[in-house]
Coordinates of C-alpha atoms in Angstrom, one line a residue:
Chain A
M24 CA 0.0 0.2 -0.1
S25 CA 2.5 2.5 1.0
G26 CA 4.4 1.7 -2.1
V27 CA 1.5 2.9 -4.3
I28 CA 1.1 6.0 -2.1
K29 CA 5.0 6.6 -2.9
T30 CA 4.4 6.1 -6.5
V31 CA 1.5 8.4 -6.7
S32 CA 3.2 11.2 -4.5
L33 CA 6.3 11.0 -6.9
A34 CA 3.9 11.3 -10.0
V35 CA 2.2 14.4 -8.6
S36 CA 5.4 16.2 -7.8
V37 CA 6.8 15.5 -11.1
L38 CA 3.7 16.7 -12.8
L39 CA 3.7 19.6 -10.3
C40 CA 7.3 20.4 -11.5
V41 CA 6.4 20.2 -15.2
F42 CA 3.5 22.5 -14.8
L43 CA 5.7 25.0 -12.9
L44 CA 8.3 25.1 -15.3
S45 CA 5.9 25.7 -18.2
V46 CA 4.3 28.6 -16.5
P47 CA 5.6 31.4 -18.5
G48 CA 8.5 33.0 -16.4
A49 CA 9.7 36.3 -16.0
S50 CA 11.2 36.6 -20.1
G51 CA 8.0 34.8 -21.3
G52 CA 5.7 37.3 -19.6
M53 CA 8.2 40.1 -21.2
A54 CA 8.0 38.6 -24.6
A55 CA 4.1 38.5 -24.3
E56 CA 4.2 42.2 -23.4
G57 CA 6.4 43.0 -26.0
R58 CA 4.1 41.3 -28.7
R59 CA 1.2 43.3 -27.2
V60 CA 3.3 46.6 -27.7
F61 CA 4.1 45.5 -31.1
V62 CA 0.5 45.3 -32.2
E63 CA -0.8 48.4 -30.5
R64 CA 1.9 50.6 -32.1
G65 CA 0.9 49.2 -35.5
C66 CA 4.6 47.8 -35.9
G67 CA 3.0 45.1 -38.1
E68 CA 1.9 47.5 -40.8
C69 CA 4.9 47.6 -42.1
H70 CA 6.8 44.5 -40.7
T71 CA 5.9 40.5 -40.9
T72 CA 6.2 38.4 -38.1
E73 CA 5.2 35.1 -39.5
R74 CA 6.8 33.4 -42.3
P75 CA 4.9 34.3 -45.5
L76 CA 3.0 31.4 -47.0
R77 CA 4.0 32.1 -50.5
R78 CA 6.6 34.1 -52.4
P79 CA 4.8 37.3 -53.3
T80 CA 4.8 38.6 -56.8
F81 CA 7.7 41.3 -57.7
E82 CA 4.8 44.1 -57.7
E83 CA 3.4 42.9 -54.7
F84 CA 7.1 42.9 -53.3
L85 CA 7.6 46.4 -54.2
T86 CA 4.7 47.7 -52.2
E87 CA 6.4 46.0 -48.9
K88 CA 7.2 49.2 -46.5
G89 CA 9.8 47.5 -44.1
P90 CA 12.1 44.6 -43.8
P91 CA 10.7 41.2 -42.6
L92 CA 11.2 40.6 -39.0
W93 CA 9.8 36.9 -38.8
Y94 CA 13.3 35.6 -38.4
A95 CA 14.5 38.6 -36.1
G96 CA 15.4 36.4 -33.2
S97 CA 18.2 34.5 -35.5
K98 CA 19.3 37.8 -37.4
F99 CA 19.8 40.3 -34.6
R100 CA 21.9 40.5 -31.5
K101 CA 19.3 41.1 -28.8
G102 CA 21.4 44.0 -27.2
W103 CA 21.2 45.8 -30.5
L104 CA 17.5 45.6 -31.3
K105 CA 16.6 47.0 -27.7
E106 CA 19.4 49.9 -28.2
W107 CA 17.9 50.5 -31.8
L108 CA 14.3 50.5 -31.0
T109 CA 14.9 53.1 -28.5
S110 CA 17.0 55.4 -30.8
P111 CA 16.5 54.1 -34.4
E112 CA 19.6 55.6 -36.5
P113 CA 19.1 54.8 -40.3
V114 CA 20.7 51.5 -41.3
R115 CA 19.8 51.6 -44.7
P116 CA 21.0 54.6 -46.4
M117 CA 18.4 54.8 -48.8
A118 CA 14.4 54.7 -48.3
Y119 CA 13.0 51.0 -48.3
N120 CA 13.1 49.8 -51.8
S121 CA 14.1 52.9 -53.3
L122 CA 16.9 54.1 -55.4
K123 CA 15.6 57.6 -55.5
E124 CA 14.9 58.7 -52.0
R125 CA 17.0 59.2 -49.1
N126 CA 16.2 57.2 -45.7
P127 CA 13.7 59.7 -44.1
D128 CA 15.4 58.8 -40.6
N129 CA 11.7 58.8 -39.1
H130 CA 11.5 55.1 -37.5
P131 CA 8.7 55.1 -34.6
A132 CA 11.2 55.2 -31.6
L133 CA 10.2 53.2 -28.3
G134 CA 10.6 53.9 -24.6
S135 CA 13.3 51.6 -22.9
K136 CA 10.7 49.5 -20.8
E137 CA 8.8 48.9 -24.1
A138 CA 11.9 48.5 -26.3
E139 CA 13.1 45.8 -23.9
A140 CA 9.8 44.2 -24.0
V141 CA 9.8 44.4 -27.9
A142 CA 13.4 43.2 -28.2
E143 CA 12.5 40.0 -26.1
Y144 CA 9.6 39.3 -28.3
L145 CA 11.5 39.7 -31.5
A146 CA 14.3 37.4 -30.0
T147 CA 11.6 34.6 -29.7
L148 CA 11.2 34.7 -34.0
K149 CA 13.4 32.3 -34.7
V150 CA 14.1 30.5 -38.0
E151 CA 13.8 26.7 -37.8
G152 CA 16.9 24.6 -38.7
L153 CA 19.3 27.4 -38.8
K154 CA 22.6 26.0 -37.9
R155 CA 24.3 27.7 -34.9
G156 CA 28.3 27.7 -33.8
V157 CA 29.1 27.6 -37.4
V158 CA 30.6 31.1 -37.9
R159 CA 32.9 32.9 -35.2
P160 CA 33.6 36.5 -35.7
E161 CA 36.9 37.2 -36.6
K162 CA 38.9 40.2 -38.1
N163 CA 40.8 38.1 -40.6
V164 CA 43.1 39.2 -43.5
R165 CA 41.7 36.5 -45.9
G166 CA 37.7 37.7 -45.1
R167 CA 39.0 41.2 -45.7
I168 CA 40.6 40.2 -49.1
I169 CA 37.3 38.4 -50.2
F170 CA 35.1 41.3 -49.4
E171 CA 37.4 44.0 -50.6
K172 CA 39.5 42.8 -53.5
K173 CA 37.9 39.6 -54.7
L174 CA 33.9 40.5 -54.7
G175 CA 34.0 44.2 -53.8
C176 CA 30.9 43.9 -51.6
Y177 CA 31.4 47.6 -50.4
G178 CA 30.0 48.5 -53.9
C179 CA 26.7 48.4 -52.2
H180 CA 27.4 48.6 -48.3
L181 CA 28.9 51.2 -46.1
V182 CA 32.1 50.2 -44.2
R183 CA 34.4 51.6 -41.7
K184 CA 37.7 52.2 -43.5
G185 CA 40.3 53.4 -40.8
R186 CA 38.6 56.7 -39.9
R187 CA 36.4 56.9 -42.9
I188 CA 33.3 55.4 -43.8
V189 CA 33.2 54.3 -47.3
G190 CA 31.2 52.2 -49.9
G191 CA 27.8 52.2 -51.6
L192 CA 24.6 53.1 -50.5
S193 CA 21.6 50.4 -51.8
G194 CA 22.4 47.9 -49.4
P195 CA 21.9 48.1 -45.4
S196 CA 24.9 49.8 -44.0
L197 CA 27.6 47.1 -42.5
V198 CA 29.4 49.9 -39.9
G199 CA 28.8 48.1 -36.9
A200 CA 27.7 44.9 -38.4
G201 CA 29.5 43.0 -35.6
R202 CA 27.1 44.6 -33.0
R203 CA 24.0 44.2 -35.1
L204 CA 24.1 41.0 -37.0
E205 CA 24.3 37.4 -35.6
P206 CA 27.3 35.5 -37.2
D207 CA 25.5 32.4 -38.0
W208 CA 22.6 34.3 -39.8
I209 CA 25.1 36.2 -42.1
Y210 CA 26.4 32.7 -43.2
A211 CA 22.7 31.4 -43.8
F212 CA 21.8 34.6 -45.6
L213 CA 24.5 34.6 -47.8
K214 CA 24.1 30.9 -48.6
D215 CA 20.3 31.3 -49.1
K216 CA 19.1 34.9 -49.6
N217 CA 15.6 34.1 -50.7
L218 CA 14.9 32.1 -47.7
F219 CA 14.9 35.4 -46.1
V220 CA 14.0 38.2 -48.8
P221 CA 11.6 37.3 -51.7
Y222 CA 13.8 39.3 -54.0
T223 CA 17.3 41.1 -53.8
S224 CA 19.2 43.0 -56.0
M225 CA 22.5 41.6 -53.9
P226 CA 24.0 39.0 -56.3
V227 CA 24.3 35.3 -55.5
Y228 CA 27.7 34.2 -54.4
V229 CA 27.2 30.7 -53.8
G230 CA 29.3 28.8 -56.4
I231 CA 31.3 31.9 -57.1
I232 CA 33.2 31.4 -53.8
T233 CA 33.9 28.1 -52.0
D234 CA 31.8 27.2 -48.8
R235 CA 34.8 27.5 -46.8
E236 CA 35.5 31.1 -48.2
M237 CA 31.7 32.0 -47.4
R238 CA 32.5 31.0 -43.9
I239 CA 35.4 33.1 -43.6
L240 CA 33.8 35.9 -45.3
S241 CA 30.7 36.0 -42.7
G242 CA 33.2 35.7 -39.8
Y243 CA 34.6 38.9 -41.2
V244 CA 31.6 41.0 -41.7
A245 CA 30.5 39.6 -38.0
S246 CA 33.7 41.4 -37.0
M247 CA 32.9 44.8 -38.5
E248 CA 32.9 47.8 -36.2
Chain B
M28 CA -25.8 49.4 -85.2
W29 CA -24.8 48.2 -81.5
L30 CA -21.6 47.0 -81.0
P31 CA -19.9 46.2 -77.5
W32 CA -17.3 48.9 -77.7
N33 CA -15.7 48.4 -74.3
R34 CA -15.1 44.8 -74.9
I35 CA -13.6 45.6 -78.3
I36 CA -11.5 48.2 -76.8
V37 CA -10.2 45.6 -74.1
A38 CA -9.9 43.0 -76.9
L39 CA -7.4 45.4 -78.9
L40 CA -5.4 46.6 -75.8
L41 CA -5.0 42.7 -74.6
A42 CA -3.7 42.1 -78.3
F43 CA -1.4 45.0 -78.4
L44 CA 0.1 44.1 -75.1
F45 CA 0.8 40.5 -76.2
T46 CA 2.8 41.7 -79.3
I47 CA 5.2 43.4 -76.7
P48 CA 7.5 40.3 -76.5
A49 CA 7.8 39.2 -72.4
S50 CA 11.3 39.4 -72.4
A51 CA 11.3 43.2 -73.1
L52 CA 9.5 43.8 -70.3
R53 CA 11.5 41.4 -68.2
V54 CA 15.0 43.1 -69.3
K55 CA 14.1 46.4 -68.5
E56 CA 12.8 45.4 -65.2
N57 CA 16.1 43.2 -64.5
Y58 CA 18.1 46.3 -65.5
L59 CA 16.1 48.7 -63.1
F60 CA 16.5 46.2 -60.2
Y61 CA 20.0 44.9 -60.7
C62 CA 21.9 47.3 -62.4
A63 CA 20.7 50.7 -61.5
P64 CA 21.7 50.8 -58.0
C65 CA 25.1 51.4 -59.6
H66 CA 24.8 52.3 -63.4
G67 CA 21.6 54.7 -62.5
L68 CA 18.0 54.2 -63.5
D69 CA 19.0 55.7 -67.0
G70 CA 22.0 53.9 -67.4
R71 CA 24.4 57.0 -67.2
G72 CA 26.6 55.6 -64.6
E73 CA 25.1 57.7 -61.5
G74 CA 23.2 55.2 -59.3
P75 CA 23.3 55.6 -55.6
N76 CA 26.3 53.4 -55.2
A77 CA 28.2 55.7 -57.3
T78 CA 29.6 57.7 -54.2
P79 CA 32.5 60.0 -54.2
T80 CA 34.3 57.4 -52.0
Q81 CA 34.0 54.6 -54.7
P82 CA 37.7 54.0 -56.1
V83 CA 35.9 53.9 -59.9
T84 CA 32.8 55.1 -61.4
P85 CA 30.4 52.7 -63.0
R86 CA 30.3 52.5 -66.7
N87 CA 28.3 55.3 -68.7
H88 CA 26.0 52.5 -70.6
R89 CA 24.7 55.5 -72.6
N90 CA 28.2 56.7 -73.9
P91 CA 28.9 55.1 -77.2
K92 CA 32.4 56.1 -77.1
E93 CA 33.0 53.6 -74.1
M94 CA 30.6 51.1 -75.1
E95 CA 31.7 50.5 -78.7
K96 CA 35.2 49.3 -77.3
L97 CA 33.6 46.2 -75.9
S98 CA 32.5 43.2 -78.3
D99 CA 29.1 41.3 -77.4
E100 CA 31.4 38.6 -76.1
D101 CA 33.0 41.1 -73.8
I102 CA 29.9 42.4 -72.4
I103 CA 28.3 38.8 -72.0
N104 CA 31.4 37.8 -69.9
V105 CA 31.5 40.9 -67.9
I106 CA 28.2 40.6 -66.7
R107 CA 28.7 36.5 -66.3
F108 CA 32.0 37.0 -64.6
G109 CA 32.1 40.4 -63.1
G110 CA 34.8 42.9 -63.4
R111 CA 37.7 40.3 -63.0
A112 CA 36.8 38.6 -66.2
T113 CA 37.7 41.7 -68.4
G114 CA 40.4 43.0 -66.0
I115 CA 38.3 46.0 -64.7
S116 CA 37.3 46.9 -61.1
T117 CA 35.7 43.9 -58.8
L118 CA 33.2 46.4 -57.9
M119 CA 31.3 45.2 -61.0
P120 CA 29.9 41.7 -59.6
P121 CA 29.3 38.6 -61.5
Y122 CA 25.8 37.7 -62.3
R123 CA 26.3 34.2 -63.6
N124 CA 24.3 32.5 -60.5
T125 CA 21.8 35.5 -60.0
L126 CA 20.6 35.7 -63.6
T127 CA 20.0 33.2 -66.5
E128 CA 22.0 32.7 -69.7
E129 CA 18.9 34.0 -71.5
E130 CA 18.4 37.1 -69.2
I131 CA 22.3 37.8 -69.4
L132 CA 22.0 37.6 -73.5
E133 CA 18.8 40.2 -73.2
L134 CA 20.6 42.4 -70.9
K135 CA 23.4 42.4 -73.5
D136 CA 21.0 43.7 -76.2
Y137 CA 19.3 46.0 -73.8
L138 CA 22.8 47.7 -73.3
R139 CA 23.5 48.1 -77.1
E140 CA 19.8 49.7 -77.1
L141 CA 21.1 52.1 -74.4
C142 CA 24.5 53.1 -76.2
Q143 CA 23.0 53.0 -79.7
C144 CA 26.1 51.6 -80.5
S145 CA 27.8 47.9 -81.6
G146 CA 31.0 46.4 -80.8
P147 CA 34.3 46.2 -82.6
R148 CA 34.1 44.1 -85.7

């Protein structure tokens, strides 16, 4: 008899533990709060937070008003998100999907509490199956040679060169990319851009450099200040 | 006599649209999307990436003096393999894995229209 009681009480306490652990903790509650702020502030008018079910047509794509955020948790460093949401400095020198207009520099800003919650929420939006721990940030000479000499990536991206900021304006600035982007996401993006953006004017480099070079290049970008 | 004019007009418009080859629309779209960031929407080499900090300026595709030096083969190769292929700056990217061979050939024809020129014989 006492054996049965022991088993039952053990089972009950195990269940209780599982239940307690599954109750959203402090960060879960914060993410839910962030989600509420996101909806309330109308962020969804310009940003997607769910993976699209089908590829939009080119015309539909051109009407999109802001970058997708459904993989924000894999793309951005959490610290950067929080900081940027409180004081959103332009990342893309040009207005979204425009070759004519400059970035109007008018992104809505959040107070620090709201920004923290929204950053917590965005950090939960992860891409399934994205390999982690493949790329390490590294200021390597080989990466720099690929970036500057072999492929001329600065043709469309701003970068820091000594004290100056040089490069083109059609792509997002890579100044401070190390603080902004997750190294593994950079590699995943270079490997398959269309997983993240349905159309992009950035050329496909798969097959132009080797996979190893691509990892080295990603590590280099991930070290940019 | 009563005729369904609105339908006739629509039918004529459609017939007209179908006489424009699909590739003519596509090649311009490709040029504006892929090449204009550097070579400019009008092809004069003044896209947003042609900043004063860049080491070279993108080719002016409307300048026959510059463009007639290039053979059709040169143009196709530089689009396929980038600046490295023709010994110019690597700021000119390789498009062989971005665009299809057909799209690259169409772009070559489009560049010839922009410059109103042909290559050396």
